[in-house]
mmCIF file of C-alpha atoms in Angstrom:
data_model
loop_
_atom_site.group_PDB
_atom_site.id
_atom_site.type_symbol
_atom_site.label_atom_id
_atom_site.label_comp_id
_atom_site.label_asym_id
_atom_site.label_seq_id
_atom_site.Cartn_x
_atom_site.Cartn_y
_atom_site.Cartn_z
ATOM 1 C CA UNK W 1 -0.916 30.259 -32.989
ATOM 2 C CA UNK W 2 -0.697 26.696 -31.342
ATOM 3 C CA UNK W 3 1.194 26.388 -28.673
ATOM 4 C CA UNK W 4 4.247 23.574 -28.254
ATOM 5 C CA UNK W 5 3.167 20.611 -26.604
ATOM 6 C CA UNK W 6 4.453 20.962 -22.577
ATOM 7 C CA UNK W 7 6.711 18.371 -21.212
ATOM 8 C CA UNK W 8 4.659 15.564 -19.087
ATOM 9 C CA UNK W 9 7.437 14.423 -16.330
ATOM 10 C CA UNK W 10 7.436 10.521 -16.132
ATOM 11 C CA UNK W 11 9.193 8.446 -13.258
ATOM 12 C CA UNK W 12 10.485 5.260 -14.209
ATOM 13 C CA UNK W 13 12.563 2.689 -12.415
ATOM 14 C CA UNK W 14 13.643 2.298 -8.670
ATOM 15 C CA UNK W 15 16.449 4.580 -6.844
ATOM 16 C CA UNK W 16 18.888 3.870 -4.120
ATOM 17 C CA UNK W 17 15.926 6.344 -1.791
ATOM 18 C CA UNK W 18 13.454 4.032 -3.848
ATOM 19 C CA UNK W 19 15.137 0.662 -2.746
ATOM 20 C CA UNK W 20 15.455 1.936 1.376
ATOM 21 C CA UNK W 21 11.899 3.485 1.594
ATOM 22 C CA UNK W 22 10.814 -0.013 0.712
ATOM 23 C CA UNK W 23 13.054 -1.805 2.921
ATOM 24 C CA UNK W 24 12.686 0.483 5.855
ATOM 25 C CA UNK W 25 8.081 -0.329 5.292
ATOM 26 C CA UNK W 26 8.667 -3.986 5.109
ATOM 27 C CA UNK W 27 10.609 -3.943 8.102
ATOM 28 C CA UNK W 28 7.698 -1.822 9.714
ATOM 29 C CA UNK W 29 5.631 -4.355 8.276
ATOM 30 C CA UNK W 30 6.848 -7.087 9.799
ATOM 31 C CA UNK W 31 7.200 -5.294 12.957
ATOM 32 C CA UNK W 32 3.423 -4.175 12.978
ATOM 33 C CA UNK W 33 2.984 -8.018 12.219
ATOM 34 C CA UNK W 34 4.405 -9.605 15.854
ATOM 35 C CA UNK W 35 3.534 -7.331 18.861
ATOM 36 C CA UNK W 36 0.091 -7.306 18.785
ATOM 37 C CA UNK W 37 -2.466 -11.290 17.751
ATOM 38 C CA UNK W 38 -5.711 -11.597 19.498
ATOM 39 C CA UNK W 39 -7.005 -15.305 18.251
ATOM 40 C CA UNK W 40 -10.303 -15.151 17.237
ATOM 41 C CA UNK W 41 -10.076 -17.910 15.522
ATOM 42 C CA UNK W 42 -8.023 -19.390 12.312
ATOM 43 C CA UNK W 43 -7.674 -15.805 11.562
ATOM 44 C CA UNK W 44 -6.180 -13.655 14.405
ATOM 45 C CA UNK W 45 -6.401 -10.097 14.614
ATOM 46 C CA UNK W 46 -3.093 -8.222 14.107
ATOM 47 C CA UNK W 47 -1.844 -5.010 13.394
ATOM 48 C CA UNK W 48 -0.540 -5.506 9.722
ATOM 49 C CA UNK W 49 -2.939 -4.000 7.744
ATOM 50 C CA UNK W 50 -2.202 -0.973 9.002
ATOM 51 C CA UNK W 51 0.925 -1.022 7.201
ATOM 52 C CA UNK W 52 -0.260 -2.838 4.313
ATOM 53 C CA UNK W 53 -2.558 0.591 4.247
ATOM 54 C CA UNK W 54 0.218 3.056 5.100
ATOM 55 C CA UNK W 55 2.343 1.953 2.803
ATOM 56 C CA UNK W 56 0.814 2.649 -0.105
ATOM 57 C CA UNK W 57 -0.643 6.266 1.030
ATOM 58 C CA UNK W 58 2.617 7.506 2.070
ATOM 59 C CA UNK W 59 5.089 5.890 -0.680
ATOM 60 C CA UNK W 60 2.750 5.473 -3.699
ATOM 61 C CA UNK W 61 1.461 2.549 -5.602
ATOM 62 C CA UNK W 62 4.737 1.313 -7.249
ATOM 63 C CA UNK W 63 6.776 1.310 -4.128
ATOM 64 C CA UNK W 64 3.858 0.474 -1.998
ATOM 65 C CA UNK W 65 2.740 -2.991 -3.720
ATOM 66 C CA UNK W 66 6.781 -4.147 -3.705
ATOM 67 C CA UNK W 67 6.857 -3.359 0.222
ATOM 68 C CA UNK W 68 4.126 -5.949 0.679
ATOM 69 C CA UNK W 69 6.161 -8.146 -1.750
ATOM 70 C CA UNK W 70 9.548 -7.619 -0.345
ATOM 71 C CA UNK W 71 7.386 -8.984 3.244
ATOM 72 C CA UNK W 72 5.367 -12.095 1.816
ATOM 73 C CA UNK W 73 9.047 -13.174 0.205
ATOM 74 C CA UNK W 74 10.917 -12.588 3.316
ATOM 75 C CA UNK W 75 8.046 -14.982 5.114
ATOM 76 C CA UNK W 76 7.984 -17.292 2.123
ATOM 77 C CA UNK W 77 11.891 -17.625 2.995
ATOM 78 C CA UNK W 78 11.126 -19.059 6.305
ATOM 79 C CA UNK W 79 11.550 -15.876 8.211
ATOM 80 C CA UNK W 80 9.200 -16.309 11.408
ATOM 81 C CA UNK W 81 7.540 -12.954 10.262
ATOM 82 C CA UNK W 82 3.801 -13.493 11.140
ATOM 83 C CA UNK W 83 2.221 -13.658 14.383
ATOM 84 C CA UNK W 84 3.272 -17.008 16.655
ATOM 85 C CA UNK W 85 6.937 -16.979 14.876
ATOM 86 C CA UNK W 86 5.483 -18.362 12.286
ATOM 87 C CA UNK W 87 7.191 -18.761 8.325
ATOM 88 C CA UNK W 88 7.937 -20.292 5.031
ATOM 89 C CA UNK W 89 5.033 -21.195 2.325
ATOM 90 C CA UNK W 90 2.594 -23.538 4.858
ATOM 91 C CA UNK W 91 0.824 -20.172 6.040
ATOM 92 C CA UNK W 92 -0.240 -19.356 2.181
ATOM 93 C CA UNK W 93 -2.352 -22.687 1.827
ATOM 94 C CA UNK W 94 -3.875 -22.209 5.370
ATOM 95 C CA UNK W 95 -7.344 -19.978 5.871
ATOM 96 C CA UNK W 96 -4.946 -16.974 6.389
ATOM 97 C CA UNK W 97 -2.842 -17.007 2.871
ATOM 98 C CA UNK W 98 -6.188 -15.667 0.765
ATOM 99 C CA UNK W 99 -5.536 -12.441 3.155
ATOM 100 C CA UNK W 100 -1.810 -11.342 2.046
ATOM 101 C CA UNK W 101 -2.631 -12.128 -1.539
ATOM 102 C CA UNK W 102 -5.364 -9.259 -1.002
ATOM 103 C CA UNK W 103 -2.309 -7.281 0.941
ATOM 104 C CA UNK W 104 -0.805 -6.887 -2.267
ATOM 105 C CA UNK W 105 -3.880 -6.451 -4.542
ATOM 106 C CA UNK W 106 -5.368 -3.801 -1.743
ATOM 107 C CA UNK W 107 -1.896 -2.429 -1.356
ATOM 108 C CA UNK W 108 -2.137 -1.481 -5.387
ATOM 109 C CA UNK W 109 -5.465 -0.305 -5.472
ATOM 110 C CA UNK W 110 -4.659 2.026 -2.772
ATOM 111 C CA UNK W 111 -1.388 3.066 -4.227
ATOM 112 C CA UNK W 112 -3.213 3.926 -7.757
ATOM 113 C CA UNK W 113 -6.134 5.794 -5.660
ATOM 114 C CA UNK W 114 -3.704 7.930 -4.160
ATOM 115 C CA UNK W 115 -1.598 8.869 -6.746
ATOM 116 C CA UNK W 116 -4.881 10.040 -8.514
ATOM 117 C CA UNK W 117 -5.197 12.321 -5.513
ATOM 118 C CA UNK W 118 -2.160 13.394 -5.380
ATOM 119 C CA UNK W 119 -0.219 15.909 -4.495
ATOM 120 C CA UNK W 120 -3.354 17.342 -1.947
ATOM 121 C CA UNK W 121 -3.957 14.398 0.060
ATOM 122 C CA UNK W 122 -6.967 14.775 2.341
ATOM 123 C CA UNK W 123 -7.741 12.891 5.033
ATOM 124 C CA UNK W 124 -11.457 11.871 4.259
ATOM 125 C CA UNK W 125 -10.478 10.483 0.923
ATOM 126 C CA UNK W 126 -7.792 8.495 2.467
ATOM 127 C CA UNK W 127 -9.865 6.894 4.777
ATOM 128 C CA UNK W 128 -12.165 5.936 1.866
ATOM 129 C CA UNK W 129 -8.971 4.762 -0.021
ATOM 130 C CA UNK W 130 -8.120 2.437 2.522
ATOM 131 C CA UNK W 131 -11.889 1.423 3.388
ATOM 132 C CA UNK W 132 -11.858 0.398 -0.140
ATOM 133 C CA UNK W 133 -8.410 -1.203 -1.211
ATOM 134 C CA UNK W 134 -7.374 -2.366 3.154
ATOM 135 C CA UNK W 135 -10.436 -3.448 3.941
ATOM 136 C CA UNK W 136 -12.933 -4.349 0.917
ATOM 137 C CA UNK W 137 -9.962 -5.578 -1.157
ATOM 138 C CA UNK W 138 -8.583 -7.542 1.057
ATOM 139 C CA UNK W 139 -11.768 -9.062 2.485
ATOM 140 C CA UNK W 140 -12.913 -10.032 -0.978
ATOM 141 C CA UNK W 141 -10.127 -12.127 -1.985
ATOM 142 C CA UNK W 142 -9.514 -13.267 1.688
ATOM 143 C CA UNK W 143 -13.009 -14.568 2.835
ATOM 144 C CA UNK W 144 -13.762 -16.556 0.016
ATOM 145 C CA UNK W 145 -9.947 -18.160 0.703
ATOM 146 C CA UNK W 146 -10.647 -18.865 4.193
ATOM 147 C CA UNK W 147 -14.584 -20.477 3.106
ATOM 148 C CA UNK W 148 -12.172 -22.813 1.039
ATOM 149 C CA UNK W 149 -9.215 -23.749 2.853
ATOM 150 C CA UNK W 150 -11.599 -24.240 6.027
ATOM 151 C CA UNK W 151 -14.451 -26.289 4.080
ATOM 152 C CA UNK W 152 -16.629 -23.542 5.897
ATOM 153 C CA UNK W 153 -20.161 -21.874 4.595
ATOM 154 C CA UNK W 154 -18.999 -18.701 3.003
ATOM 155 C CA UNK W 155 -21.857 -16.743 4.132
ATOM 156 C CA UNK W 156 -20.445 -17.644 7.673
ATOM 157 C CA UNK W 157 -17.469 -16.798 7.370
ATOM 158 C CA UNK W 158 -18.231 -13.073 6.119
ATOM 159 C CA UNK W 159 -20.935 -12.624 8.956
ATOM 160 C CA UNK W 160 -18.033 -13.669 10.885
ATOM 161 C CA UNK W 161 -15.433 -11.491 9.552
ATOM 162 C CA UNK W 162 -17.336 -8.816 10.834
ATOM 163 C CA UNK W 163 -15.672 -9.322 14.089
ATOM 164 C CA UNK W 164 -12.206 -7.866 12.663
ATOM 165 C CA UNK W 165 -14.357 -4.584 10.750
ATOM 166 C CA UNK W 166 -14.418 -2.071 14.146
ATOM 167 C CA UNK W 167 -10.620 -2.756 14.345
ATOM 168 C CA UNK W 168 -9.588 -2.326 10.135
ATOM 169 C CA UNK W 169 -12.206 0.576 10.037
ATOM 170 C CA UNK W 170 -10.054 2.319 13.343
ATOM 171 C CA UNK W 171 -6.503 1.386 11.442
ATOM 172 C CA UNK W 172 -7.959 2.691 8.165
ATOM 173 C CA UNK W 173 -8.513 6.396 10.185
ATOM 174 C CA UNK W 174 -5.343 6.290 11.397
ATOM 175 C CA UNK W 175 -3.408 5.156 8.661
ATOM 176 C CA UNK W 176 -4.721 8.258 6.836
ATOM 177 C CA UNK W 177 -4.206 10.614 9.632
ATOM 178 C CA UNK W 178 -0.558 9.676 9.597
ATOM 179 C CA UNK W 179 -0.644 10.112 5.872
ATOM 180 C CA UNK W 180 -2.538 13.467 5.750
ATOM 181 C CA UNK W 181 0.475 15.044 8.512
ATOM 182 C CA UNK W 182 3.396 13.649 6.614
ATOM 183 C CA UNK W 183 2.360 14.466 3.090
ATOM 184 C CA UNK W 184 1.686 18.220 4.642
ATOM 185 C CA UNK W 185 4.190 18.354 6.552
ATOM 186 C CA UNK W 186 7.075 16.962 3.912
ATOM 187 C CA UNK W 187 5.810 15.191 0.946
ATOM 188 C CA UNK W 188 7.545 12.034 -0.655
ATOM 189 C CA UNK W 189 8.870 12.026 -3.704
ATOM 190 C CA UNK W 190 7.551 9.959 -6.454
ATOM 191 C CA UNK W 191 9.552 6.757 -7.208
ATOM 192 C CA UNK W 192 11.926 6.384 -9.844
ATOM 193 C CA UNK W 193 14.352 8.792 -11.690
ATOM 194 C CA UNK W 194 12.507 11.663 -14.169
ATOM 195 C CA UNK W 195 11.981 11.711 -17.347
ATOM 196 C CA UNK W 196 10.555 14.108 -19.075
ATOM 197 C CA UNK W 197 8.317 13.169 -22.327
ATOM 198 C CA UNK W 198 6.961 15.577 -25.200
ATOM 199 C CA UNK W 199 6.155 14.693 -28.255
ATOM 200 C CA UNK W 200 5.796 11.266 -28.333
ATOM 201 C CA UNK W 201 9.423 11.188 -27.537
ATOM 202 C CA UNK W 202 11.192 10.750 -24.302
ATOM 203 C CA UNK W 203 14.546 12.347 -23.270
ATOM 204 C CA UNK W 204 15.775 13.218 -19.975
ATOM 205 C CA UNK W 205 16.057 16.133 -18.712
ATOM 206 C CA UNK W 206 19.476 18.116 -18.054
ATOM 207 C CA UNK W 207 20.200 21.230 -16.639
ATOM 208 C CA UNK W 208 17.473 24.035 -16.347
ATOM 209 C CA UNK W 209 15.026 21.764 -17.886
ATOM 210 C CA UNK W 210 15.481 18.907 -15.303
ATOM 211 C CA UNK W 211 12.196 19.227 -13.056
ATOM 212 C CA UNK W 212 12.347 20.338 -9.101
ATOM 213 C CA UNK W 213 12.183 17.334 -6.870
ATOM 214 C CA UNK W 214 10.291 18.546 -4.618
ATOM 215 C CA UNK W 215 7.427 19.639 -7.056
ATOM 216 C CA UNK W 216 4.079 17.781 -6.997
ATOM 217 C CA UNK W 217 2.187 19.220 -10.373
ATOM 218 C CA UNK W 218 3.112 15.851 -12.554
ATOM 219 C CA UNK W 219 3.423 13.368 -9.839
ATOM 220 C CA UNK W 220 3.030 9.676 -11.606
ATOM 221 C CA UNK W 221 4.414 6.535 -10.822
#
């Protein structure tokens, strides 16, 4: 006897929780983005992709990509956001602007990585995640940028963005160190209000039928 089809839970939209988890990682973002700028170079070396990598592994792809977003708009306002007070659109033309364009691409890649591996994150696979979408992402639309906007040889400029690798590789570990402790230790929530689809039919649930929050077998985003 076949069996009727079982209900896939589906999360669509933002919530008020949604809206403040993203607020509360572009203000970390921007935080992350002003102690700490050792010029070594056009490009200096700062702490932000370690948020543009936590981001992502702790809040998901969806909410992840708009907290890099909700930054590069706040700077594109003329908030003095990045390192040396700096703000508005000038710092997207300059060698630095193909480098948050890969924010947001790297912070997706990593959100849609982890979500795949979700709900037992692991701490080796993180740090791959985040090897791959922080650093490799981000480097591959950023280099080429900076060869551009500088009139430099690309092949110098990637033997030279070797110089920031020790420091992304050390944020990458620790990025999913934090990740691997809070998703043991209390789990987010997947973005967006449930909605529970069988049959080619969607219909939200009520009542019994309305899933538990805290469960992580049909986590999507």
């Amino acid at each position: 006897m076949s069996q009727a089809p079982k209900n896939r839970v589906r999360h669509r939209g933002l919530t008020a929780r949604d809206i403040a988890l993203i607020g509360v990682f572009a203000a970390l973002l921007a935080v992350l983005s002003m102690p700490v700028a050792v010029p070594v170079g056009p490009v200096p070396i700062t702490l932000q992709t370690l948020g543009v990598m936590l981001a992502p592994s702790l809040l998901g792809a969806k909410r992840g990509t708009l907290v890099v977003l909700t930054f590069l708009a706040l700077v594109v306002a003329g908030l003095p956001l990045l390192p040396g007070g700096r703000g508005g659109p000038a710092p997207f033309l300059g060698p630095t602007g193909g480098y948050m364009l890969g924010w947001v691409v790297g912070a997706l890649v990593i959100g849609l990585l982890v979500n795949l591996m979700l709900p037992r994150y692991r701490f080796w696979r993180g740090l791959g995640i985040n090897i791959v979408g922080g650093i490799g992402v981000v480097y591959l639309v950023g280099v080429p940028w900076s060869a551009v906007a500088l009139g430099d040889e690309l092949l110098g400029l990637i033997t030279g963005a070797g110089v920031f690798l020790p420091g992304d590789l050390a944020k990458a570990a620790l990025a999913a160190g934090i990740a691997t402790a809070v998703h043991r230790a209390y789990p987010v929530p997947p973005a967006g209000r449930p909605v529970a689809a069988a049959a080619g039919a969607d219909a939200a649930p009520t009542g019994a039928d309305a899933p538990d929050s805290g469960s992580t077998q049909d986590r999507t985003e």
